[in-house]
Amino acid sequence: TGATLAQALVGAPPLDAAGLIHGRVTRYLGVGGMLVGGLWSLFKMRSSLFSGVTAGLAAYKRMREGGADSVPRTERDMPMNIILILIALSVIPLFFLFWHFTGSVGISAAMAVLMVIAGFLFSAVSAYMAGLVGSSNNPISGITISTILVASLLLLAMGIGGKAGPVAAVLIGAVVCCAAAIGGDNLQDLKCGQLVGSTPWKQQTMQILGVIVAAFTVGPVLNLLHDAYTIGSKALPVPQANLMATVSKGVFAGGLPWTIIGIGAAIAAVVITIDVMLEKTKASFRIPVMAFAVGVYLPFDLNVPIFLGGVMAWLVNRTLDKTNASPARRSQVERNGFLVAAGFITGESLMGIGIAVPVAIKESAYAMAPFGAEYETFKLPGLIFVASVMVLLYVLSLRRDQTPPTHTPPADLPETRGP
């Protein structure tokens, strides 16, 4: 309640107070906003989703009738019949997994149907968000929470409750979470492939193999992180997982802040209205509702780097405007910026896993701390480091390539026969 939150904020440090407000209010505002934003995104993408499925079926029909040469190499996707077979094969083990946890064939069947529908729809939303803010900023936890909320309500409406209800909803959310994360990442891979003239069906085949390999490698990595930091501890608090469990239990047992979620949904509706008006007036800027809702949902420590990245992009564009840069130069700078930012993100992720190795061996979170656990952290060096990274991003983005690309790869490159 408001009184409880006010009491918790009394005497709290500013950063802790911000965390409390986010955990109890703004995060749920973001959940409501993402629910409405996700539905709006699906509504706007309805034609694209339908045309994408029909185009895949039409391409498969053309290939059956006219052979592989009837479809351009750069538009040759994996045949739709193979995709449907793979979906069916993946649903079978998931059904038995659901059955193992719930002990009910009926609940497991309902979960399998909900999983396929929700996975398809939210993967589309995730792919849209990956194109909007990048896969690294894709609100997977928000999408998962929205899925768990919708799945919980549907399961409750079907009379499924008790102990099996929350478990079933979380399992559906887990599957959709994986589907949405992979969907957003695959979109970026396929877009990169389109830019360099790759063959889609070959990319899609390797993406499937990549998922299989990841299934055998993610587990050991998570075990390593758990041994090093203990998942759920202060070092790895997993607040999203706690929120997902809270949402699932809250639907079946009560206690969710529906008023706050409803306010977030109403705010999202207002943002959609404003964005539509901006679109009709051909304004120079827009307010995408999902980007707005993600900004409300994400915590301050994630919003700050996104904001700083936006500031750097503005500074780079301002420099290009002052120098009257050509479209080719702007494209080069944009490509440089994406590569540098992606390198920062990848390097940070790899270092996080690498540092976990000595931490797990020494069984101390401060294994890599040069002065031990009691050494007071200096804020100034951290600030200098962040500023240096921003300057480096600015300089490397504006760097001129020695051999810039002069043409688009042809679409008629020789290749081996495929689907």
mmCIF file of C-alpha atoms in Angstrom, residues 46-206:
data_model
loop_
_atom_site.group_PDB
_atom_site.id
_atom_site.type_symbol
_atom_site.label_atom_id
_atom_site.label_comp_id
_atom_site.label_asym_id
_atom_site.label_seq_id
_atom_site.Cartn_x
_atom_site.Cartn_y
_atom_site.Cartn_z
ATOM 1 C CA ARG A 46 -1.161 -8.170 -37.980
ATOM 2 C CA SER A 47 -0.716 -7.683 -41.725
ATOM 3 C CA SER A 48 3.012 -8.398 -41.556
ATOM 4 C CA LEU A 49 2.473 -11.563 -39.509
ATOM 5 C CA PHE A 50 -0.217 -12.812 -41.868
ATOM 6 C CA SER A 51 1.743 -11.912 -44.990
ATOM 7 C CA GLY A 52 4.880 -13.515 -43.540
ATOM 8 C CA VAL A 53 3.118 -16.841 -42.995
ATOM 9 C CA THR A 54 1.348 -16.719 -46.371
ATOM 10 C CA ALA A 55 4.585 -15.699 -48.122
ATOM 11 C CA GLY A 56 6.362 -18.673 -46.581
ATOM 12 C CA LEU A 57 3.622 -21.029 -47.756
ATOM 13 C CA ALA A 58 3.597 -19.422 -51.218
ATOM 14 C CA ALA A 59 7.384 -19.702 -51.518
ATOM 15 C CA TYR A 60 7.200 -23.363 -50.526
ATOM 16 C CA LYS A 61 4.506 -23.928 -53.171
ATOM 17 C CA ARG A 62 6.574 -22.172 -55.850
ATOM 18 C CA MET A 63 9.614 -24.263 -54.996
ATOM 19 C CA ARG A 64 7.545 -27.459 -55.180
ATOM 20 C CA GLU A 65 6.166 -26.482 -58.590
ATOM 21 C CA GLY A 66 9.102 -24.682 -60.215
ATOM 22 C CA GLY A 67 12.156 -25.911 -58.345
ATOM 23 C CA ALA A 68 14.638 -24.029 -56.200
ATOM 24 C CA ASP A 69 15.508 -21.589 -59.006
ATOM 25 C CA SER A 70 11.979 -20.126 -58.900
ATOM 26 C CA VAL A 71 12.829 -18.276 -55.652
ATOM 27 C CA PRO A 72 15.830 -15.882 -55.420
ATOM 28 C CA ARG A 73 18.669 -17.265 -53.339
ATOM 29 C CA THR A 74 18.553 -14.379 -50.860
ATOM 30 C CA GLU A 75 14.832 -14.994 -50.218
ATOM 31 C CA ARG A 76 14.969 -18.766 -49.851
ATOM 32 C CA ASP A 77 13.741 -19.586 -46.332
ATOM 33 C CA MET A 78 13.476 -22.964 -44.682
ATOM 34 C CA PRO A 79 10.370 -24.708 -46.097
ATOM 35 C CA MET A 80 7.223 -24.203 -44.053
ATOM 36 C CA ASN A 81 6.514 -27.939 -43.808
ATOM 37 C CA ILE A 82 9.892 -28.510 -42.133
ATOM 38 C CA ILE A 83 9.223 -25.638 -39.734
ATOM 39 C CA LEU A 84 5.837 -27.082 -38.754
ATOM 40 C CA ILE A 85 7.358 -30.540 -38.251
ATOM 41 C CA LEU A 86 10.089 -29.095 -36.019
ATOM 42 C CA ILE A 87 7.490 -27.191 -33.986
ATOM 43 C CA ALA A 88 5.480 -30.376 -33.479
ATOM 44 C CA LEU A 89 8.587 -32.319 -32.472
ATOM 45 C CA SER A 90 9.560 -29.649 -29.942
ATOM 46 C CA VAL A 91 6.066 -29.539 -28.411
ATOM 47 C CA ILE A 92 6.058 -33.267 -27.596
ATOM 48 C CA PRO A 93 8.902 -33.243 -25.022
ATOM 49 C CA LEU A 94 7.562 -29.991 -23.576
ATOM 50 C CA PHE A 95 4.182 -31.657 -23.057
ATOM 51 C CA PHE A 96 5.821 -34.434 -21.052
ATOM 52 C CA LEU A 97 7.869 -31.851 -19.130
ATOM 53 C CA PHE A 98 4.673 -30.025 -18.190
ATOM 54 C CA TRP A 99 3.072 -33.345 -17.262
ATOM 55 C CA HIS A 100 6.018 -34.162 -14.993
ATOM 56 C CA PHE A 101 5.609 -30.923 -13.033
ATOM 57 C CA THR A 102 1.807 -30.671 -12.987
ATOM 58 C CA GLY A 103 0.775 -34.342 -12.949
ATOM 59 C CA SER A 104 -2.263 -33.585 -15.114
ATOM 60 C CA VAL A 105 -2.710 -34.472 -18.785
ATOM 61 C CA GLY A 106 -5.430 -31.834 -19.231
ATOM 62 C CA ILE A 107 -3.351 -29.035 -17.745
ATOM 63 C CA SER A 108 -0.332 -30.124 -19.794
ATOM 64 C CA ALA A 109 -2.343 -30.111 -23.031
ATOM 65 C CA ALA A 110 -3.750 -26.654 -22.272
ATOM 66 C CA MET A 111 -0.257 -25.418 -21.437
ATOM 67 C CA ALA A 112 1.133 -26.766 -24.715
ATOM 68 C CA VAL A 113 -1.514 -24.916 -26.732
ATOM 69 C CA LEU A 114 -0.997 -21.681 -24.789
ATOM 70 C CA MET A 115 2.762 -22.043 -25.150
ATOM 71 C CA VAL A 116 2.635 -22.313 -28.952
ATOM 72 C CA ILE A 117 0.268 -19.347 -29.334
ATOM 73 C CA ALA A 118 2.051 -17.134 -26.814
ATOM 74 C CA GLY A 119 5.475 -18.117 -28.154
ATOM 75 C CA PHE A 120 4.498 -17.129 -31.690
ATOM 76 C CA LEU A 121 2.912 -13.811 -30.713
ATOM 77 C CA PHE A 122 5.499 -12.674 -28.178
ATOM 78 C CA SER A 123 8.373 -13.731 -30.436
ATOM 79 C CA ALA A 124 6.969 -11.292 -32.978
ATOM 80 C CA VAL A 125 6.848 -8.556 -30.322
ATOM 81 C CA SER A 126 10.383 -9.421 -29.229
ATOM 82 C CA ALA A 127 11.647 -9.266 -32.811
ATOM 83 C CA TYR A 128 9.976 -5.874 -33.217
ATOM 84 C CA MET A 129 11.617 -4.599 -30.026
ATOM 85 C CA ALA A 130 14.991 -5.986 -31.109
ATOM 86 C CA GLY A 131 14.714 -3.921 -34.251
ATOM 87 C CA LEU A 132 13.699 -0.886 -32.201
ATOM 88 C CA VAL A 133 16.137 -0.918 -29.268
ATOM 89 C CA GLY A 134 18.441 -3.868 -30.061
ATOM 90 C CA SER A 135 18.405 -7.410 -28.715
ATOM 91 C CA SER A 136 20.645 -6.481 -25.766
ATOM 92 C CA ASN A 137 17.953 -4.090 -24.491
ATOM 93 C CA ASN A 138 15.081 -6.385 -25.404
ATOM 94 C CA PRO A 139 12.656 -6.442 -22.426
ATOM 95 C CA ILE A 140 12.592 -10.227 -22.168
ATOM 96 C CA SER A 141 11.674 -10.169 -18.483
ATOM 97 C CA GLY A 142 8.794 -7.795 -19.205
ATOM 98 C CA ILE A 143 7.559 -10.011 -22.025
ATOM 99 C CA THR A 144 7.850 -13.053 -19.763
ATOM 100 C CA ILE A 145 5.963 -11.341 -16.949
ATOM 101 C CA SER A 146 3.225 -10.329 -19.392
ATOM 102 C CA THR A 147 3.057 -13.928 -20.611
ATOM 103 C CA ILE A 148 2.832 -15.293 -17.071
ATOM 104 C CA LEU A 149 0.117 -12.768 -16.237
ATOM 105 C CA VAL A 150 -1.975 -13.657 -19.301
ATOM 106 C CA ALA A 151 -1.346 -17.401 -18.883
ATOM 107 C CA SER A 152 -2.299 -17.250 -15.203
ATOM 108 C CA LEU A 153 -5.569 -15.491 -16.005
ATOM 109 C CA LEU A 154 -6.401 -18.003 -18.753
ATOM 110 C CA LEU A 155 -5.534 -20.998 -16.576
ATOM 111 C CA LEU A 156 -7.599 -19.551 -13.751
ATOM 112 C CA ALA A 157 -10.519 -19.023 -16.133
ATOM 113 C CA MET A 158 -10.248 -22.697 -17.163
ATOM 114 C CA GLY A 159 -10.547 -23.720 -13.529
ATOM 115 C CA ILE A 160 -6.896 -24.657 -13.118
ATOM 116 C CA GLY A 161 -5.640 -23.522 -9.730
ATOM 117 C CA GLY A 162 -4.155 -24.853 -6.534
ATOM 118 C CA LYS A 163 -0.451 -25.612 -6.466
ATOM 119 C CA ALA A 164 -0.382 -26.603 -10.144
ATOM 120 C CA GLY A 165 -1.619 -23.207 -11.374
ATOM 121 C CA PRO A 166 1.414 -21.026 -10.549
ATOM 122 C CA VAL A 167 3.805 -23.786 -11.624
ATOM 123 C CA ALA A 168 2.039 -24.147 -14.974
ATOM 124 C CA ALA A 169 2.066 -20.394 -15.589
ATOM 125 C CA VAL A 170 5.778 -20.071 -14.779
ATOM 126 C CA LEU A 171 6.642 -23.009 -17.063
ATOM 127 C CA ILE A 172 4.732 -21.380 -19.927
ATOM 128 C CA GLY A 173 6.556 -18.143 -19.200
ATOM 129 C CA ALA A 174 9.917 -19.938 -19.235
ATOM 130 C CA VAL A 175 9.291 -21.447 -22.664
ATOM 131 C CA VAL A 176 7.998 -18.161 -24.092
ATOM 132 C CA CYS A 177 10.969 -16.367 -22.535
ATOM 133 C CA CYS A 178 13.367 -18.607 -24.460
ATOM 134 C CA ALA A 179 11.328 -18.247 -27.658
ATOM 135 C CA ALA A 180 11.192 -14.450 -27.380
ATOM 136 C CA ALA A 181 14.904 -14.135 -26.608
ATOM 137 C CA ILE A 182 15.844 -16.359 -29.545
ATOM 138 C CA GLY A 183 13.325 -14.604 -31.809
ATOM 139 C CA GLY A 184 14.821 -11.170 -31.184
ATOM 140 C CA ASP A 185 18.359 -12.433 -31.678
ATOM 141 C CA ASN A 186 17.447 -14.337 -34.839
ATOM 142 C CA LEU A 187 15.882 -11.240 -36.355
ATOM 143 C CA GLN A 188 19.145 -9.343 -35.998
ATOM 144 C CA ASP A 189 21.099 -12.277 -37.443
ATOM 145 C CA LEU A 190 18.802 -12.493 -40.464
ATOM 146 C CA LYS A 191 18.955 -8.735 -40.995
ATOM 147 C CA CYS A 192 22.757 -8.878 -40.954
ATOM 148 C CA GLY A 193 22.565 -11.752 -43.413
ATOM 149 C CA GLN A 194 20.331 -9.726 -45.699
ATOM 150 C CA LEU A 195 22.813 -6.845 -45.654
ATOM 151 C CA VAL A 196 25.716 -9.070 -46.700
ATOM 152 C CA GLY A 197 23.747 -11.263 -49.124
ATOM 153 C CA SER A 198 23.446 -14.484 -47.114
ATOM 154 C CA THR A 199 21.085 -17.352 -47.827
ATOM 155 C CA PRO A 200 18.254 -17.359 -45.231
ATOM 156 C CA TRP A 201 17.695 -21.121 -45.052
ATOM 157 C CA LYS A 202 21.376 -21.710 -44.301
ATOM 158 C CA GLN A 203 21.280 -19.114 -41.538
ATOM 159 C CA GLN A 204 18.128 -20.661 -40.101
ATOM 160 C CA THR A 205 19.706 -24.123 -40.123
ATOM 161 C CA MET A 206 22.721 -22.844 -38.205
#
